[in-house]
C-alpha cells in the first residue's frame, strides 16, 4: 500500500556560493562577530581563515573583546581553552558561543553563519570534544555504519566523487573504488573533519585520499579536482552520460569521434540513437532536473491508482533514494508485486496500459522477467537482477504536486517529464528486491562484500545463499536478511552510504 500522508513540502535547493578570497566584500552578517583563537591554529592559518571569512562577508575581530559573539578555536583541549578565556577578563563570556572550528568551516561552506548546534560547542565541563565518535568503532563496511542524508563532510566527499568518476571514465577500477569507499566513510561521520589527525584511525582512507583532505583543509579546495573539472574529456563524458540511455562506453565512443556537444551528436548523420537515447535528448531539460519528494509522492499516487484498478491486493512500495529520505532524486523507483506468484509480468503490462490510456506515458522500455530460481546463486558480483521491470518517462501535471513542480523560473508549463522505474518481483522475493533497490549503491556493494568475505554467503536482489550450509536462506522482511547475515538492522534512512 502506498502512503502519502507524510508528504513533506519541497524545498528549494541552495545555490552554491561563489568563493573569492582576494576580494573584500562588505560585512553581511552584522550580529555575528567572530574571534579566531590563535593558540593551536597558528598565525598564518589564522590570517588565511580571517581573510576567507571576510571575503564572504563575515566580521572577524582581531582582538578578543566583549563585542565578540562567536569564539572559534582549533584547540581540542577544552579545559585549557576555557582556562585561557577566563583569564581574558571578559564580562560577556557567558553570552559568547565558544565553538569548535567545525562551526566555522560549516559556515564558510554555507556562505552564512550556520545555527550553533551541540556538536559545534566546546563545553567547559568536557575535557575532549575533537572527535565525538571514537574512530575505532567505524567499520570498513557501509552496512555496519549508519549514514543519514546529513553529510558533515561534503567538501571532501564531493571532491572524492569527482576523482572516483574520473577514474571510472578511464576504467581504472582500484582508485575509483578507493575514493568511493573513502567518501562513504566520511559521509557516515556525525562530525566534520577539521584536521587530518581526526582521520588517522578511520578505515578506507589512504595516502591519496589524505593528501586531498589536507589540501582542502589548507586551501579550501583540491587542485587535482579542479584540474579534472576543467578537463575537456571529463566535461564531455560527464555531459554525454547525463543523457538517459547513454553510458560511459557510448560517451567515450562519441568523444573519440570528435563529438563535444549535444548539437555535434544530433547533427552527425552516422550516429544512430536508440529509442531510449532519443527520448533522453527529447526530454533532457526535464529529466536532468532533480525530482522533488513531493513530485515522487504525486507519482506514487498515480501508480497506486493504476495498481488498485488492476488488483486490490497488489503491493506498491516506494524504494530507491526517496525511501532513504532523500529530498531530491534523479528518478523515482517503485516495487510492485502481487501475492499471485507468476502474475508479475502481466501486472506491469497492465500498469503500462493504464498510464498509456491516460496519455501520460512519454517513454516506456519494458523488460520481461528472466528470473529462474534454478539458475541461482549467481556468482557475479554486480549482476543486474532478472525481474520484470520497466523504465519510464511519465508526464506529471503540476496540479497533482503539493507545492507545485520543480521547474525553472522561466518555464511556464504546467507539467514536467519525470523518470520512473518499476520492478516487479515474485512475492517470495520481495524482501531481497526491496533491500537491493533501496540502495545506496555503496551500501549494496558493501552488503555483498560483507556477506562474501565475512560470512561465506552470496547475496543479490534475488536470494541469500549460505556456501557453508549449501542452502538458500528464506526471508520475508529486510530484517530477516540482516539477521541471517549477523548484522544489526540498519534503517533505510541510515543507508545513505
Ligand atoms: P537509483 O539509480 O535510482 O539510485 O537506484 P538512487 O539511490 O535512487 O538515487 P537517485 O535516483 O540517483 O536519486 C536505486 C537502487 O536500485 C538498484 C541500484 O543498485 C540502487 O541501489 N538497482 C537499480 C538495481 O538493483 N537494479 C537495477 O536494475 C536498477
Ligand atoms: Mg532512484
Coordinates of C-alpha atoms and ligand atoms in Angstrom, one line a residue:
X1 CA 0.0 0.0 0.0
X2 CA 1.4 3.4 -0.9
X3 CA 1.1 6.0 1.9
X4 CA 1.3 9.7 1.1
X5 CA 0.1 11.0 4.4
X6 CA 3.6 12.2 5.4
X7 CA 4.3 14.1 2.3
X8 CA 6.6 17.0 3.1
X9 CA 6.8 20.2 1.2
X10 CA 9.6 20.5 -1.4
X11 CA 12.5 22.7 -0.6
X12 CA 14.4 24.9 -3.0
X13 CA 18.0 23.8 -3.4
X14 CA 20.6 26.3 -2.1
X15 CA 22.8 27.9 -4.7
X16 CA 26.5 27.2 -4.3
X17 CA 28.2 30.3 -3.0
X18 CA 31.0 31.7 -5.2
X19 CA 34.2 31.9 -3.2
X20 CA 36.7 34.6 -3.7
X21 CA 39.4 35.0 -1.1
X22 CA 41.2 38.0 -2.6
X23 CA 38.1 40.3 -2.7
X24 CA 37.0 42.1 0.5
X25 CA 33.2 42.2 0.5
X26 CA 31.2 44.3 2.8
X27 CA 30.1 42.8 6.1
X28 CA 26.8 40.9 5.6
X29 CA 26.1 39.4 9.0
X30 CA 26.2 42.2 11.4
X31 CA 25.1 40.4 14.5
X32 CA 27.9 37.8 14.3
X33 CA 31.4 38.9 15.4
X34 CA 33.9 36.1 15.2
X35 CA 37.2 35.8 17.0
X36 CA 39.7 33.1 15.9
X37 CA 41.8 31.8 18.7
X38 CA 45.4 31.7 17.5
X39 CA 46.6 29.0 20.0
X40 CA 47.0 25.7 18.2
X41 CA 45.8 27.3 14.9
X42 CA 49.0 29.3 14.3
X43 CA 49.2 32.8 13.0
X44 CA 49.4 32.1 9.2
X45 CA 46.4 29.8 9.2
X46 CA 44.6 32.4 11.4
X47 CA 45.4 35.1 8.8
X48 CA 44.2 32.9 6.0
X49 CA 40.9 32.0 7.7
X50 CA 40.3 35.6 8.6
X51 CA 40.7 36.7 5.0
X52 CA 38.5 33.9 3.8
X53 CA 35.7 34.8 6.2
X54 CA 35.9 38.5 5.5
X55 CA 35.7 37.8 1.8
X56 CA 32.4 36.1 2.4
X57 CA 31.0 39.0 4.3
X58 CA 31.7 37.8 7.9
X59 CA 33.0 40.2 10.6
X60 CA 36.2 38.8 12.1
X61 CA 37.6 40.7 15.1
X62 CA 41.4 40.9 15.6
X63 CA 41.1 41.4 19.3
X64 CA 39.0 39.4 21.8
X65 CA 36.7 41.8 23.5
X66 CA 33.1 41.9 24.8
X67 CA 31.9 42.8 21.3
X68 CA 32.7 39.2 20.1
X69 CA 29.8 36.8 19.8
X70 CA 31.5 33.7 18.4
X71 CA 34.9 32.4 19.7
X72 CA 36.3 29.8 17.4
X73 CA 39.1 27.5 18.4
X74 CA 41.0 24.7 16.9
X75 CA 42.2 23.6 20.4
X76 CA 40.7 20.3 21.3
X77 CA 41.7 20.7 24.9
X78 CA 38.5 22.3 26.2
X79 CA 39.9 22.7 29.7
X80 CA 43.0 24.7 28.7
X81 CA 40.9 26.9 26.3
X82 CA 38.4 27.7 29.0
X83 CA 41.2 28.5 31.4
X84 CA 42.7 30.9 28.9
X85 CA 39.3 32.5 28.1
X86 CA 38.6 33.0 31.8
X87 CA 41.9 34.8 32.2
X88 CA 40.9 37.3 29.5
X89 CA 38.8 39.4 31.9
X90 CA 35.6 39.4 29.7
X91 CA 32.3 40.4 31.1
X92 CA 30.3 38.8 28.4
X93 CA 31.9 35.4 28.3
X94 CA 28.8 33.6 29.5
X95 CA 26.9 35.1 26.5
X96 CA 29.5 34.0 23.9
X97 CA 29.4 30.9 21.8
X98 CA 32.7 29.1 22.3
X99 CA 32.9 26.9 19.2
X100 CA 35.0 24.3 17.5
X101 CA 36.4 25.1 14.1
X102 CA 33.8 22.9 12.5
X103 CA 31.2 25.6 13.1
X104 CA 33.5 28.0 11.1
X105 CA 34.1 25.5 8.3
X106 CA 30.3 24.7 8.1
X107 CA 29.6 28.5 7.9
X108 CA 32.2 29.1 5.2
X109 CA 30.8 26.2 3.2
X110 CA 27.2 27.6 3.5
X111 CA 28.3 31.2 3.0
X112 CA 26.4 32.3 6.1
X113 CA 26.7 31.8 9.9
X114 CA 25.1 28.4 10.5
X115 CA 22.9 27.8 13.5
X116 CA 25.0 26.7 16.5
X117 CA 24.4 23.1 17.3
X118 CA 25.6 21.0 20.3
X119 CA 28.2 19.3 18.1
X120 CA 29.8 22.7 17.5
X121 CA 30.2 23.7 21.1
X122 CA 33.4 23.4 23.1
X123 CA 31.9 22.9 26.5
X124 CA 33.6 23.8 29.7
X125 CA 33.0 20.6 31.5
X126 CA 34.1 18.3 28.7
X127 CA 37.8 17.6 28.6
X128 CA 37.8 16.4 24.9
X129 CA 35.5 17.3 22.0
X130 CA 37.6 16.9 18.9
X131 CA 36.2 13.6 17.7
X132 CA 32.9 12.8 19.4
X133 CA 32.6 9.3 17.8
X134 CA 35.5 7.0 18.7
X135 CA 37.0 6.3 15.3
X136 CA 38.0 2.8 16.3
X137 CA 34.2 2.0 16.1
X138 CA 33.9 2.9 12.4
X139 CA 33.6 -0.2 10.3
X140 CA 35.2 -0.7 6.9
X141 CA 31.7 -1.9 5.7
X142 CA 29.0 0.6 4.9
X143 CA 26.4 -2.0 6.1
X144 CA 27.8 -1.6 9.6
X145 CA 27.6 2.1 9.6
X146 CA 24.6 4.4 9.9
X147 CA 24.7 7.1 7.2
X148 CA 21.9 9.6 7.1
X149 CA 21.3 12.3 4.4
X150 CA 23.1 14.8 6.6
X151 CA 26.7 14.9 5.3
X152 CA 29.0 16.8 7.5
X153 CA 32.0 16.3 5.1
X154 CA 30.5 17.3 1.8
X155 CA 33.5 19.5 0.9
X156 CA 35.7 16.3 0.9
X157 CA 33.1 13.8 -0.4
X158 CA 32.2 16.0 -3.4
X159 CA 35.9 16.1 -4.3
X160 CA 36.3 12.3 -3.8
X161 CA 33.3 11.7 -6.1
X162 CA 34.8 13.8 -8.9
X163 CA 38.1 11.8 -8.6
X164 CA 36.2 8.4 -8.5
X165 CA 34.2 9.4 -11.6
X166 CA 37.3 10.5 -13.4
X167 CA 38.9 7.1 -12.7
X168 CA 35.7 5.4 -13.8
X169 CA 35.8 7.3 -17.1
X170 CA 39.4 6.0 -17.5
X171 CA 38.4 2.5 -16.5
X172 CA 40.8 2.4 -13.6
X173 CA 38.8 0.4 -11.1
X174 CA 41.1 0.3 -8.0
X175 CA 41.4 4.0 -7.2
X176 CA 37.8 4.6 -8.3
X177 CA 36.6 2.2 -5.7
X178 CA 39.0 3.5 -3.1
X179 CA 37.7 7.1 -3.5
X180 CA 34.0 5.8 -3.4
X181 CA 34.8 3.9 -0.1
X182 CA 36.6 6.8 1.4
X183 CA 33.7 9.2 0.5
X184 CA 31.3 6.7 2.1
X185 CA 33.2 6.6 5.3
X186 CA 33.3 10.3 5.6
X187 CA 29.6 10.6 4.9
X188 CA 28.9 8.4 7.9
X189 CA 30.7 10.6 10.4
X190 CA 28.4 12.6 12.7
X191 CA 31.2 15.3 12.9
X192 CA 33.1 17.4 10.3
X193 CA 36.7 16.6 9.7
X194 CA 38.7 19.7 10.6
X195 CA 42.2 18.3 10.9
X196 CA 44.0 15.4 9.3
X197 CA 44.6 14.0 12.8
X198 CA 40.9 13.3 13.2
X199 CA 41.0 10.8 10.2
X200 CA 44.1 8.8 11.2
X201 CA 42.3 5.8 12.6
X202 CA 39.4 5.7 10.0
X203 CA 39.2 2.8 7.6
X204 CA 39.4 3.1 3.8
X205 CA 41.5 6.3 3.9
X206 CA 44.9 6.1 2.3
X207 CA 47.8 8.3 1.2
X208 CA 46.0 9.7 -1.9
X209 CA 42.7 10.5 -0.1
X210 CA 44.6 12.0 2.9
X211 CA 46.6 14.3 0.5
X212 CA 43.3 15.6 -0.9
X213 CA 41.8 16.1 2.5
X214 CA 44.9 18.0 3.6
X215 CA 44.9 20.3 0.6
X216 CA 41.2 21.1 1.1
X217 CA 41.8 21.8 4.8
X218 CA 44.6 24.2 3.9
X219 CA 43.4 25.8 0.8
X220 CA 39.7 25.2 0.8
X221 CA 40.0 23.2 -2.5
X222 CA 41.8 20.5 -4.3
X223 CA 43.9 21.4 -7.3
X224 CA 43.8 17.9 -8.6
X225 CA 40.0 18.0 -8.6
X226 CA 40.0 21.5 -10.2
X227 CA 42.2 20.2 -12.9
X228 CA 39.7 17.3 -13.6
X229 CA 36.7 19.7 -13.6
X230 CA 38.5 21.9 -16.2
X231 CA 39.4 18.9 -18.4
X232 CA 37.6 18.8 -21.7
X233 CA 37.4 15.0 -21.8
X234 CA 35.9 14.8 -18.3
X235 CA 33.5 17.6 -19.1
X236 CA 32.3 16.0 -22.3
X237 CA 31.9 12.5 -20.8
X238 CA 30.0 14.0 -17.9
X239 CA 27.7 15.8 -20.3
X240 CA 27.1 12.8 -22.5
X241 CA 26.5 10.4 -19.6
X242 CA 23.9 12.8 -18.2
X243 CA 21.6 11.7 -21.1
X244 CA 19.1 8.9 -20.3
X245 CA 20.4 5.8 -22.1
X246 CA 24.0 6.9 -22.5
X247 CA 26.6 5.0 -20.5
X248 CA 30.3 5.6 -20.2
X249 CA 31.1 3.3 -23.2
X250 CA 28.8 5.2 -25.6
X251 CA 30.0 8.6 -24.3
X252 CA 33.6 7.5 -24.8
X253 CA 32.9 6.3 -28.4
X254 CA 31.3 9.7 -29.3
X255 CA 34.1 11.6 -27.6
X256 CA 36.7 9.6 -29.7
X257 CA 34.8 10.5 -32.8
X258 CA 35.3 14.2 -32.0
X259 CA 31.9 14.9 -30.6
X260 CA 31.9 17.6 -28.0
X261 CA 28.4 18.9 -27.6
X262 CA 24.8 17.7 -28.0
X263 CA 24.5 19.6 -31.2
X264 CA 27.6 17.8 -32.6
X265 CA 25.8 14.5 -31.9
X266 CA 22.4 15.5 -33.2
X267 CA 24.0 16.9 -36.4
X268 CA 26.1 13.8 -37.1
X269 CA 24.1 11.6 -39.6
X270 CA 26.1 8.5 -39.0
X271 CA 25.3 8.4 -35.2
X272 CA 22.2 6.3 -34.7
X273 CA 20.4 7.0 -31.4
X274 CA 18.4 4.1 -29.9
X275 CA 14.8 4.8 -28.6
X276 CA 16.0 5.4 -25.1
X277 CA 18.6 8.0 -26.1
X278 CA 16.1 9.7 -28.5
X279 CA 13.8 10.2 -25.5
X280 CA 16.7 11.2 -23.3
X281 CA 17.5 14.1 -25.7
X282 CA 13.9 15.0 -26.3
X283 CA 13.1 15.4 -22.5
X284 CA 16.7 16.3 -21.5
X285 CA 15.8 19.6 -19.7
X286 CA 13.1 18.0 -17.6
X287 CA 14.8 14.7 -16.7
X288 CA 18.2 16.2 -15.9
X289 CA 16.4 18.4 -13.3
X290 CA 16.1 16.9 -9.8
X291 CA 12.8 15.3 -8.8
X292 CA 11.5 16.5 -5.5
X293 CA 10.0 14.4 -2.8
X294 CA 6.5 16.0 -3.4
X295 CA 6.8 15.0 -7.1
X296 CA 7.8 11.5 -6.1
X297 CA 4.7 11.2 -3.9
X298 CA 2.5 12.5 -6.6
X299 CA 3.8 9.8 -8.9
X300 CA 3.2 7.3 -6.1
X301 CA -0.5 8.2 -6.1
X302 CA -0.7 7.9 -9.9
X303 CA 0.9 4.4 -9.9
X304 CA -1.1 3.4 -6.8
X305 CA -4.4 4.3 -8.5
X306 CA -3.4 2.2 -11.6
X307 CA -2.4 -0.8 -9.4
X308 CA -5.7 -0.6 -7.4
X309 CA -7.7 -0.6 -10.6
X310 CA -6.0 -3.9 -11.6
X311 CA -6.0 -5.9 -8.4
X312 CA -6.9 -4.7 -4.9
X313 CA -4.3 -7.0 -3.1
X314 CA -1.3 -5.8 -5.0
X315 CA 1.6 -4.2 -3.1
X316 CA 3.3 -1.0 -4.1
X317 CA 6.4 0.4 -2.3
X318 CA 8.5 3.5 -2.9
X319 CA 12.1 2.5 -2.9
X320 CA 15.5 3.9 -4.1
X321 CA 16.8 7.2 -2.7
X322 CA 13.4 8.5 -1.7
X323 CA 12.9 5.6 0.7
X324 CA 16.2 6.6 2.2
X325 CA 14.8 10.0 3.0
X326 CA 16.5 12.0 0.2
X327 CA 14.8 15.3 -0.6
X328 CA 15.7 15.0 -4.3
X329 CA 16.4 12.2 -6.7
X330 CA 17.2 11.6 -10.4
X331 CA 14.3 9.2 -10.8
X332 CA 11.5 7.6 -8.7
X333 CA 11.8 3.8 -8.1
X334 CA 8.8 1.6 -7.2
X335 CA 8.4 -2.1 -6.5
X336 CA 5.0 -3.6 -7.5
X337 CA 4.0 -7.1 -6.7
X338 CA 1.0 -9.4 -6.1
X339 CA 0.5 -12.4 -3.9
X340 CA -0.3 -14.4 -7.0
X341 CA 3.1 -15.8 -8.0
X342 CA 3.6 -15.7 -11.7
X343 CA 1.4 -12.7 -12.3
X344 CA 4.2 -10.1 -12.0
X345 CA 4.8 -9.7 -15.8
X346 CA 1.2 -9.1 -16.6
X347 CA 0.8 -6.7 -13.7
X348 CA 3.5 -4.5 -15.2
X349 CA 1.9 -4.7 -18.6
X350 CA -1.5 -3.7 -17.2
X351 CA 0.0 -0.7 -15.4
X352 CA 1.7 0.4 -18.6
X353 CA -1.6 0.1 -20.5
X354 CA -3.4 2.3 -17.9
X355 CA -0.7 5.0 -18.0
X356 CA -0.8 4.9 -21.8
X357 CA -4.6 5.3 -21.8
X358 CA -4.2 8.3 -19.5
X359 CA -1.9 9.8 -22.1
X360 CA 0.9 10.3 -19.6
X361 CA 3.4 7.8 -20.9
X362 CA 6.2 9.6 -22.8
X363 CA 8.5 6.7 -22.9
X364 CA 8.5 3.0 -21.9
X365 CA 11.0 0.3 -22.1
X366 CA 9.6 -2.9 -20.7
X367 CA 11.8 -5.9 -19.9
X368 CA 10.1 -9.2 -19.3
X369 CA 11.3 -11.4 -16.4
X370 CA 14.2 -13.8 -17.0
X371 CA 14.2 -14.8 -13.3
X372 CA 14.9 -18.5 -12.8
X373 CA 15.4 -19.8 -9.3
X374 CA 17.2 -22.9 -10.6
X375 CA 20.0 -20.6 -12.1
X376 CA 20.9 -19.2 -8.6
X377 CA 23.1 -18.5 -6.8
X378 CA 24.8 -16.0 -9.1
X379 CA 28.5 -15.6 -8.5
X380 CA 28.6 -12.4 -10.5
X381 CA 29.2 -9.6 -8.1
X382 CA 27.2 -6.7 -9.5
X383 CA 24.9 -8.6 -11.9
X384 CA 21.6 -6.9 -12.8
X385 CA 18.6 -8.6 -11.5
X386 CA 16.3 -10.7 -13.6
X387 CA 12.8 -9.4 -12.6
X388 CA 10.2 -7.9 -14.9
X389 CA 10.8 -4.2 -14.9
X390 CA 10.2 -1.0 -16.9
X391 CA 12.0 2.2 -17.4
X392 CA 9.5 5.0 -18.0
X393 CA 9.3 8.7 -18.6
X394 CA 6.0 10.0 -17.2
X395 CA 4.2 13.3 -17.8
X396 CA 3.4 14.7 -14.4
X397 CA 0.9 17.5 -14.0
X398 CA 1.7 20.3 -11.6
X399 CA -1.8 20.4 -10.1
X400 CA -1.1 16.9 -8.7
X401 CA 2.0 18.0 -6.8
X402 CA 1.8 19.6 -3.4
X403 CA 3.7 22.9 -3.6
X404 CA 3.9 22.7 -7.4
X405 CA 6.5 21.4 -9.8
X406 CA 10.3 21.6 -9.6
X407 CA 10.7 24.0 -12.6
X408 CA 13.0 26.7 -13.8
X409 CA 11.7 30.3 -13.2
X410 CA 11.3 30.9 -17.0
X411 CA 9.3 27.6 -17.5
X412 CA 5.6 28.3 -17.6
X413 CA 4.5 24.8 -18.4
X414 CA 2.0 23.1 -16.1
X415 CA 3.7 19.7 -16.5
X416 CA 7.1 18.1 -16.4
X417 CA 8.7 14.8 -17.5
X418 CA 9.9 12.5 -14.8
X419 CA 11.9 9.3 -14.9
X420 CA 10.2 6.4 -13.2
X421 CA 11.4 2.8 -12.7
X422 CA 9.1 -0.1 -11.8
X423 CA 10.3 -3.5 -10.8
X424 CA 8.0 -6.5 -10.3
X425 CA 9.5 -9.5 -8.4
X426 CA 7.5 -12.6 -7.3
X427 CA 6.2 -12.0 -3.8
X428 CA 8.5 -14.5 -2.1
X429 CA 11.5 -12.5 -3.5
X430 CA 10.1 -9.2 -2.2
X431 CA 12.4 -8.6 0.8
X432 CA 15.6 -9.2 -1.4
X433 CA 14.3 -6.8 -4.0
X434 CA 13.4 -4.1 -1.5
X435 CA 16.8 -4.4 0.1
X436 CA 18.6 -4.3 -3.3
X437 CA 16.6 -1.4 -4.8
X438 CA 16.7 0.8 -1.6
X439 CA 20.4 1.3 -2.1
X440 CA 22.5 3.3 -1.8
X441 CA 24.8 1.6 -4.4
X442 CA 27.7 1.7 -2.0
X443 CA 25.6 0.3 0.8
X444 CA 24.6 -2.6 -1.5
X445 CA 28.2 -3.2 -2.7
X446 CA 29.3 -3.5 0.9
X447 CA 26.4 -5.7 2.0
X448 CA 27.5 -8.2 -0.7
X449 CA 31.2 -7.8 0.1
X450 CA 30.4 -8.4 3.8
X451 CA 28.3 -11.4 3.0
X452 CA 31.1 -12.9 0.9
X453 CA 34.1 -12.1 2.9
X454 CA 32.8 -12.3 6.5
X455 CA 30.0 -14.9 6.2
X456 CA 30.8 -17.1 3.1
X457 CA 27.4 -16.1 1.8
X458 CA 26.2 -14.8 -1.6
X459 CA 23.7 -12.0 -1.6
X460 CA 21.9 -10.4 -4.5
X461 CA 18.5 -8.9 -5.4
X462 CA 17.1 -12.4 -5.6
X463 CA 18.4 -14.5 -2.8
X464 CA 20.9 -15.2 0.0
X465 CA 22.9 -18.4 -0.3
X466 CA 25.0 -19.9 2.5
X467 CA 28.0 -21.5 0.9
X468 CA 28.9 -23.4 4.1
X469 CA 25.5 -25.0 4.6
X470 CA 24.9 -25.1 0.8
X471 CA 21.4 -23.8 1.1
X472 CA 19.3 -20.7 0.4
X473 CA 18.1 -18.7 3.4
X474 CA 14.5 -17.6 3.3
X475 CA 13.5 -14.0 4.2
X476 CA 10.1 -12.3 4.4
X477 CA 11.5 -9.0 5.5
X478 CA 14.7 -7.0 5.3
X479 CA 15.2 -7.6 9.0
X480 CA 15.3 -11.4 8.3
X481 CA 18.2 -10.8 5.8
X482 CA 20.2 -8.6 8.2
X483 CA 19.6 -11.3 10.9
X484 CA 20.9 -14.1 8.6
X485 CA 24.0 -12.0 8.0
X486 CA 24.5 -11.4 11.7
X487 CA 24.2 -7.7 11.1
X488 CA 22.5 -5.1 13.3
X489 CA 19.4 -3.8 11.4
X490 CA 20.1 -0.5 9.6
X491 CA 17.0 1.6 8.8
X492 CA 16.5 2.7 5.2
X493 CA 17.2 6.3 6.2
X494 CA 20.6 5.2 7.6
X495 CA 21.7 3.6 4.3
X496 CA 22.8 6.8 2.5
X497 CA 26.4 5.4 2.3
Ligands
LIG1 P1 19.0 4.6 -8.5 O1 20.0 4.6 -9.6 O2 17.6 5.1 -8.8 O3 19.6 5.4 -7.3 O4 18.9 3.1 -8.0 P2 19.0 6.2 -6.1 O5 19.7 5.7 -4.9 O6 17.5 6.0 -6.1 O7 19.4 7.7 -6.3 P3 18.9 8.7 -7.4 O8 17.7 8.0 -8.2 O9 20.0 9.0 -8.3 O10 18.4 9.9 -6.7 C1 18.3 2.7 -6.8 C2 18.8 1.4 -6.3 O11 18.3 0.4 -7.2 C3 19.3 -0.5 -7.5 C4 20.6 0.3 -7.5 O12 21.7 -0.5 -7.2 C5 20.3 1.3 -6.4 O13 20.9 0.8 -5.2 N1 19.0 -1.1 -8.9 C6 18.7 -0.3 -9.9 C7 19.1 -2.4 -9.0 O14 19.4 -3.2 -8.1 N2 18.8 -3.0 -10.3 C8 18.5 -2.2 -11.3 O15 18.3 -2.7 -12.4 C9 18.5 -0.8 -11.1
LIG2 MG1 16.4 6.4 -7.8

